[in-house]
CSV table of C-alpha atoms in Angstrom, one decimal:
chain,number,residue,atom,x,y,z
A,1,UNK,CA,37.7,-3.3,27.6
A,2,UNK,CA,38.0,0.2,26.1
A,3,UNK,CA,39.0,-1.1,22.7
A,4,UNK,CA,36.1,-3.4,22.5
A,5,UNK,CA,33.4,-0.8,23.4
A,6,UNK,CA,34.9,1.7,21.1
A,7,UNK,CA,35.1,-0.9,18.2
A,8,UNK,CA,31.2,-2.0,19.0
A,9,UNK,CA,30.6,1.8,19.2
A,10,UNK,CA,32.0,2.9,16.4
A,11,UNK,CA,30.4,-0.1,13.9
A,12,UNK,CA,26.9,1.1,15.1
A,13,UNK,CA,27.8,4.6,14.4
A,14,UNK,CA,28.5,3.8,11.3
A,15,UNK,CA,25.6,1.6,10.5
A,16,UNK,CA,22.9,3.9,12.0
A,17,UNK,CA,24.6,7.1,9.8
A,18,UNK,CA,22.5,8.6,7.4
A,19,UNK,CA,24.7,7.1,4.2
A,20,UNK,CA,24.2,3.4,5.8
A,21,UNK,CA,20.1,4.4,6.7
A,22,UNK,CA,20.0,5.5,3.0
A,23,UNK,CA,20.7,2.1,2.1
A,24,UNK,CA,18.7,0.4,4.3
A,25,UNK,CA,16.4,-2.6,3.4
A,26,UNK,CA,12.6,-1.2,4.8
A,27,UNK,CA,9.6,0.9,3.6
A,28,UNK,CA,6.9,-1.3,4.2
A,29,UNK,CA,4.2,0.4,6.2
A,30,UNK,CA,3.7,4.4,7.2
A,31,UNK,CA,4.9,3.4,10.8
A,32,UNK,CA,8.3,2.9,9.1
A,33,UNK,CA,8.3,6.2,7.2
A,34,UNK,CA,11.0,7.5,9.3
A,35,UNK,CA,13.2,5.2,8.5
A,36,UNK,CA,14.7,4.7,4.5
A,37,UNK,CA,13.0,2.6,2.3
A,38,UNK,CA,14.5,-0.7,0.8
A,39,UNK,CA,17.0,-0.4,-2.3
A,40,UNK,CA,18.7,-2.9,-4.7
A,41,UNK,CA,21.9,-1.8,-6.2
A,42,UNK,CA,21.1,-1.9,-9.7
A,43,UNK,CA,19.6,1.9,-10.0
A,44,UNK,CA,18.0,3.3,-13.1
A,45,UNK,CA,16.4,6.1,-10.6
A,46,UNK,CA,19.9,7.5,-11.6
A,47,UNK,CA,19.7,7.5,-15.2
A,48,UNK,CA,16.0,9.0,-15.4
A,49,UNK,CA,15.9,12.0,-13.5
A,50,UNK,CA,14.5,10.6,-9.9
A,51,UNK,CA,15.0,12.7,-7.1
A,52,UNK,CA,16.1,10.3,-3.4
A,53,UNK,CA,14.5,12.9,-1.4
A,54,UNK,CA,10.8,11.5,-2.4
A,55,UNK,CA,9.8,8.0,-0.1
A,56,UNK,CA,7.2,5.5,-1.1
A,57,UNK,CA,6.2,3.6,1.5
A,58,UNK,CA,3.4,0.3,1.3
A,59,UNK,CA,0.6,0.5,3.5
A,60,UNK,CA,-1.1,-2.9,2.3
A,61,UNK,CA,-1.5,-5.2,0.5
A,62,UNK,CA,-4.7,-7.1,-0.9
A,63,UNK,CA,-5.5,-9.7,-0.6
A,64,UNK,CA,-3.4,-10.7,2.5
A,65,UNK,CA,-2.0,-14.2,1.3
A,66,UNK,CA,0.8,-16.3,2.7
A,67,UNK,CA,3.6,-16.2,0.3
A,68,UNK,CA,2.9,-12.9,-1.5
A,69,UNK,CA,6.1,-10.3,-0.8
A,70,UNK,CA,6.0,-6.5,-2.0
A,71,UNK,CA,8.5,-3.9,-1.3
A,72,UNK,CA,9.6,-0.5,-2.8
A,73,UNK,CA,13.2,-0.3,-4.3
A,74,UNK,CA,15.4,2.7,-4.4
A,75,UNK,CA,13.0,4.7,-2.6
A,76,UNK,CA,10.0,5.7,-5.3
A,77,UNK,CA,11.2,3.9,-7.9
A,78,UNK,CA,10.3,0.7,-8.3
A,79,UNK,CA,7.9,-2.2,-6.6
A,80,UNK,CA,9.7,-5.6,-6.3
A,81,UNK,CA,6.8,-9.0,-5.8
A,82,UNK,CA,8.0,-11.7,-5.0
A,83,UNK,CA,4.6,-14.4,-5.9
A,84,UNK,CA,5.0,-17.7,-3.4
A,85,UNK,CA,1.1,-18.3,-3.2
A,86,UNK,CA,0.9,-21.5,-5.5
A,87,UNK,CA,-1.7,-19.2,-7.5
A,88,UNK,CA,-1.3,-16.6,-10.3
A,89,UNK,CA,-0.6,-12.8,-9.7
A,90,UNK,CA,-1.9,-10.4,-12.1
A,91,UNK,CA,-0.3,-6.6,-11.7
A,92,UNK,CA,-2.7,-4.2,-14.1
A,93,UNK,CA,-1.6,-1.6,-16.1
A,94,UNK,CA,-3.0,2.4,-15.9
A,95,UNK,CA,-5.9,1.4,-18.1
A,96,UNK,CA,-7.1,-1.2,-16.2
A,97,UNK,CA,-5.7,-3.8,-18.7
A,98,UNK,CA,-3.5,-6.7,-17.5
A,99,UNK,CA,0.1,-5.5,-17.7
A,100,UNK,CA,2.2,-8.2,-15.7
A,101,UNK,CA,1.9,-11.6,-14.1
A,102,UNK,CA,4.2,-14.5,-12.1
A,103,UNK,CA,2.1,-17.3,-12.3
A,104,UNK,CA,2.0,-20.5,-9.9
A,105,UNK,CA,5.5,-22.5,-11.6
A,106,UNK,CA,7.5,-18.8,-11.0
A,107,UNK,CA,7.4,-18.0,-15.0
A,108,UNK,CA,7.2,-13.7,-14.7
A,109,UNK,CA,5.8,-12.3,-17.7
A,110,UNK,CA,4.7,-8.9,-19.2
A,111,UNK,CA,2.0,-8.4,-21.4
A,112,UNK,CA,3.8,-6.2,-25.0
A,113,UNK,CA,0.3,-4.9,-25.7
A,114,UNK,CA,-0.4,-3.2,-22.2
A,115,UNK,CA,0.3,0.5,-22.8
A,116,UNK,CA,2.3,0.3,-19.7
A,117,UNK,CA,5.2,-2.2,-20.8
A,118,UNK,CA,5.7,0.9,-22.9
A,119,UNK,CA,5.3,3.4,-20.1
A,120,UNK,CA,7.1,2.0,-17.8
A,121,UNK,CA,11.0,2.0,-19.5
A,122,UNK,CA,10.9,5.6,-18.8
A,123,UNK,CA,10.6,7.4,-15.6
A,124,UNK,CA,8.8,10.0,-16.9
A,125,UNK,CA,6.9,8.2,-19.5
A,126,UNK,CA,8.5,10.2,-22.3
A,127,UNK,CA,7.8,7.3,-25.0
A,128,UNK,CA,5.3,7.0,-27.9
A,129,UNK,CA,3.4,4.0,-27.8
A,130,UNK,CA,3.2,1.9,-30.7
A,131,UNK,CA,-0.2,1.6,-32.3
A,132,UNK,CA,-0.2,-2.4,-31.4
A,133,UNK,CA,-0.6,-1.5,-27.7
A,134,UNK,CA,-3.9,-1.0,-26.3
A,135,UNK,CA,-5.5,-1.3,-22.9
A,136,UNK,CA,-8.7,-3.5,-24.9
A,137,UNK,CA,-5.8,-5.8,-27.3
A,138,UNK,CA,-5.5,-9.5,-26.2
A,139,UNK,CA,-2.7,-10.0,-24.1
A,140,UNK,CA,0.9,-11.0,-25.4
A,141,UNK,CA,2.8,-12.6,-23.0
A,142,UNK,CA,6.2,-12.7,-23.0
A,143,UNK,CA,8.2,-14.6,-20.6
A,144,UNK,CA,11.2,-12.5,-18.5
A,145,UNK,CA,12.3,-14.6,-15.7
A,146,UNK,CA,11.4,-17.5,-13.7
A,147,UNK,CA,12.3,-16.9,-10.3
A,148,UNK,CA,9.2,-16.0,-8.8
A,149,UNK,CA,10.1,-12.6,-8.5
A,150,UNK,CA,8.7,-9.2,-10.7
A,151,UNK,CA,10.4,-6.0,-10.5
A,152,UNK,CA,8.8,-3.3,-12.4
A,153,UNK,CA,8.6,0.5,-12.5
A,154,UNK,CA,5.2,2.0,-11.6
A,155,UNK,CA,4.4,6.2,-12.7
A,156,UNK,CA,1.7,5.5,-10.1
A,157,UNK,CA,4.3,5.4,-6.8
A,158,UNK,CA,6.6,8.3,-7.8
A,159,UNK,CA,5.8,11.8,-8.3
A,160,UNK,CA,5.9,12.8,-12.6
A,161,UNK,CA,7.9,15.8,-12.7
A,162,UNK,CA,11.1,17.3,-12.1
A,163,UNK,CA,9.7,20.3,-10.2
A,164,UNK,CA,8.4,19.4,-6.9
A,165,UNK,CA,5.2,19.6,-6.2
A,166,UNK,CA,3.1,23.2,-4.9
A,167,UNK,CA,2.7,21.0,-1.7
A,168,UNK,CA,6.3,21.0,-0.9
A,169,UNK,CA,6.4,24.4,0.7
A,170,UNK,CA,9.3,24.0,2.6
A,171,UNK,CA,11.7,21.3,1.4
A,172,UNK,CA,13.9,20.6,4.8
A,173,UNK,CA,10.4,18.8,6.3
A,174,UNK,CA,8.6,16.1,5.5
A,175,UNK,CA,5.5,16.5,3.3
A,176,UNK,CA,2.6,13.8,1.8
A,177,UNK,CA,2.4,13.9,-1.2
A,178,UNK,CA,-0.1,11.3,-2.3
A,179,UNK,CA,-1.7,7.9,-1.8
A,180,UNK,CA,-1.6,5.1,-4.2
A,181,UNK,CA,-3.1,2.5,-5.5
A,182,UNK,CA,-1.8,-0.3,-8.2
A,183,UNK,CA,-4.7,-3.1,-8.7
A,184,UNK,CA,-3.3,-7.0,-8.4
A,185,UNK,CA,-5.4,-10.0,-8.7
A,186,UNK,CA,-4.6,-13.0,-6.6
A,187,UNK,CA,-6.0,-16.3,-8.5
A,188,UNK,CA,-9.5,-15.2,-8.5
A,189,UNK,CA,-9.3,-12.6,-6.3
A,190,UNK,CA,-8.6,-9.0,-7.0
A,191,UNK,CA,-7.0,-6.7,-4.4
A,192,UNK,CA,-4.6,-3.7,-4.9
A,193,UNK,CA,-0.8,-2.6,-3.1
A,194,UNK,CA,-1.6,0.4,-1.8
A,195,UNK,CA,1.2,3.2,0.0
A,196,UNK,CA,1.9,6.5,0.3
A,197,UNK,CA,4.6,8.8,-1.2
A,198,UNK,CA,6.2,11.2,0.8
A,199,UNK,CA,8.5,14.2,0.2
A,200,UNK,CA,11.5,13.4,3.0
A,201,UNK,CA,14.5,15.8,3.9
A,202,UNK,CA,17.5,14.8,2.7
A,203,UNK,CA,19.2,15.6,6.1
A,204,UNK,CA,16.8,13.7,8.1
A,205,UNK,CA,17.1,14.4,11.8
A,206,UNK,CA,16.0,10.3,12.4
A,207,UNK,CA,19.0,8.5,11.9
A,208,UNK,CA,21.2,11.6,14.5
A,209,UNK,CA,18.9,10.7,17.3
A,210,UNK,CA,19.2,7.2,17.0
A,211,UNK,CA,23.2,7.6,16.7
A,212,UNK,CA,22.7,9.9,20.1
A,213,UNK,CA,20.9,7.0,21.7
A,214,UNK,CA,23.1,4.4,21.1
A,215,UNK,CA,25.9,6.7,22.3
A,216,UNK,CA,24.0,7.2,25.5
A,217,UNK,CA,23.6,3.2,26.1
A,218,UNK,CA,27.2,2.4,25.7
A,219,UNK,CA,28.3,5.1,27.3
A,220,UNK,CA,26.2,3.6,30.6
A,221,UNK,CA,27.3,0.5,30.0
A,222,UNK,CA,31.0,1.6,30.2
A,223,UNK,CA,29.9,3.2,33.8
A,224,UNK,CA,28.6,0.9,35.2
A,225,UNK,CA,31.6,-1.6,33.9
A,226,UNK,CA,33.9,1.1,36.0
A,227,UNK,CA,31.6,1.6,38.8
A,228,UNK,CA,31.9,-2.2,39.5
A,229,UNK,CA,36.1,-2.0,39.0
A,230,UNK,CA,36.4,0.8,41.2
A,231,UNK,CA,34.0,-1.2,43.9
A,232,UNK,CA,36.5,-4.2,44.0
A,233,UNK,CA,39.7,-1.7,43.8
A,234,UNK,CA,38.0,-0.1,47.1
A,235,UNK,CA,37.6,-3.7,48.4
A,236,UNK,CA,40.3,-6.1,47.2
A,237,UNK,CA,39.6,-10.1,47.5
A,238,UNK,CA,36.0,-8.5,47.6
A,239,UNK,CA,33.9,-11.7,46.9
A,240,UNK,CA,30.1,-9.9,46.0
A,241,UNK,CA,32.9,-7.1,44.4
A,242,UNK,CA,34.3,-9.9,41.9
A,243,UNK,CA,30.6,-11.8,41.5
A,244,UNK,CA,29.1,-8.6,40.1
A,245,UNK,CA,32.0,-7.7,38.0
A,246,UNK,CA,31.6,-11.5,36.4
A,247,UNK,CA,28.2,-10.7,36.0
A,248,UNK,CA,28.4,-7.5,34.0
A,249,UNK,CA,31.1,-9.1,31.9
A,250,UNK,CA,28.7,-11.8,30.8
A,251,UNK,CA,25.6,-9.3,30.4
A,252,UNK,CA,28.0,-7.6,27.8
C-alpha cells in the first residue's frame, strides 16, 4: 500500500513541478494565465534572443467556427492554426496585406510579397526587405505544407526588445504587458485572434501550491486507508470493519 501511494505521489510531483508546467500544452484563454502556455519542441525562441519569462495567452478567436484551432507555442513565440472549416483562412500581415492562408483541401501557403514573410524569420525583425515586397503587390503564393496546419511567427504577440519593458517594475510578479490583435478572415468573413501578453515570474508560486495540494489529498487518503486498518485490527473478523476497508480499496 505504501509503495503504491508513494509511486502515485511521487509521478504527480513530478508532473505538476515547475520544469514539467513549463512544458505544458495550454495558453488559451486569460483564465489559464496561471498556468504555462503550450510548446512544441522545435524552438527557434532559443536562437533569436526570446526571453520564457514573457506569456501570451489567446483570448478569442473570430469568427467562432467549428474546426478552426489556434494556440501559442513556446510561450510568445509563435501561433500554431490548425484550419478544419471546409473554408479558406486568410492570416494578414502588419500592413494589412494578406500574408498567409490554409485553404479548404489543407494546402498552407505564404504570400513572398507580404512584408511580413520577410519579418517574420527573425524575432526581432532585423531583416531588410527586398524591394519586391509590398503590402499593395499581388500576392505570390507559395505552397509550404499541406496538412492543414500554419505555424508562423507573429512580432505582434511578443514583446520587441531585449530590455523589458518600463512596465515591468518588479520582475518576480506578474505584469500585462499588452493586448493583441492579428486579423484572419474566415471564407468571407473577417475576424481577428486576439490575446494578451504577460510578463510571468520565472519562479511562479502556481505550480508549488498545486504540488502542496496534491500532497494534502494523498496524504488523507493514506489516513483514512489506516483509520479503516486499525478499526478491523481493534475488531478482528469485524464484518462492517472488512466491508469498509473493501470499499476504500476500490475508491482508490
Amino acid at each position: 500500500m505504501f509503495r503504491s501511494f508513494a509511486v502515485a505521489l511521487l509521478a504527480a510531483v513530478q508532473v505538476l513541478s515547475p520544469a514539467a508546467v513549463a512544458g505544458a500544452t495550454g495558453a488559451s484563454s486569460p483564465s489559464a494565465a496561471n498556468t504555462a502556455a503550450s510548446q512544441e519542441s522545435e524552438n527557434p525562441i532559443t536562437d533569436q534572443g526570446g526571453n520564457y519569462q514573457y506569456r501570451s495567452y489567446i483570448n478569442k478567436v473570430t469568427p467562432n467556427i467549428p474546426g478552426l484551432k489556434v494556440q501559442v507555442l513556446e510561450f510568445a513565440d509563435r501561433l500554431q492554426l490548425n484550419n478544419q472549416t471546409g473554408q479558406t483562412v486568410t492570416v494578414y500581415g502588419y500592413s494589412g496585406e494578406p500574408y498567409a492562408r490554409v485553404l479548404a483541401g489543407g494546402a498552407v501557403q505564404l504570400n513572398t510579397r507580404s512584408p511580413a514573410y520577410y519579418l517574420n524569420q527573425s524575432f526581432y525583425a532585423a531583416v531588410t526587405v527586398p524591394s519586391t515586397a509590398s503590402s499593395s503587390a499581388a500576392p505570390n503564393w507559395s505552397v509550404i505544407d499541406r496538412t492543414s496546419a500554419l505555424e508562423w511567427h507573429d512580432h505582434r504577440i511578443h514583446w520587441m526588445s531585449p530590455v523589458p519593458p518600463s512596465s515591468v517594475k518588479d520582475k518576480s510578479t506578474r505584469t500585462k504587458i499588452f493586448d493583441w490583435r492579428v486579423p484572419i478572415q474566415v471564407g468571407s468573413r473577417k475576424g481577428a485572434i486576439e490575446g494578451v501578453l504577460f510578463w510571468t515570474p520565472e519562479n511562479s508560486k502556481t505550480p508549488t501550491s498545486a504540488i502542496v495540494a496534491l500532497v494534502v489529498i494523498v496524504l488523507a487518503g493514506l489516513a483514512l486507508v489506516f483509520f479503516v486498518r486499525k478499526r478491523r485490527r481493534g475488531s478482528p473478523g469485524s464484518g462492517p470493519a472488512n466491508k469498509s476497508e473493501r470499499t476504500v480499496r476500490e475508491a482508490w
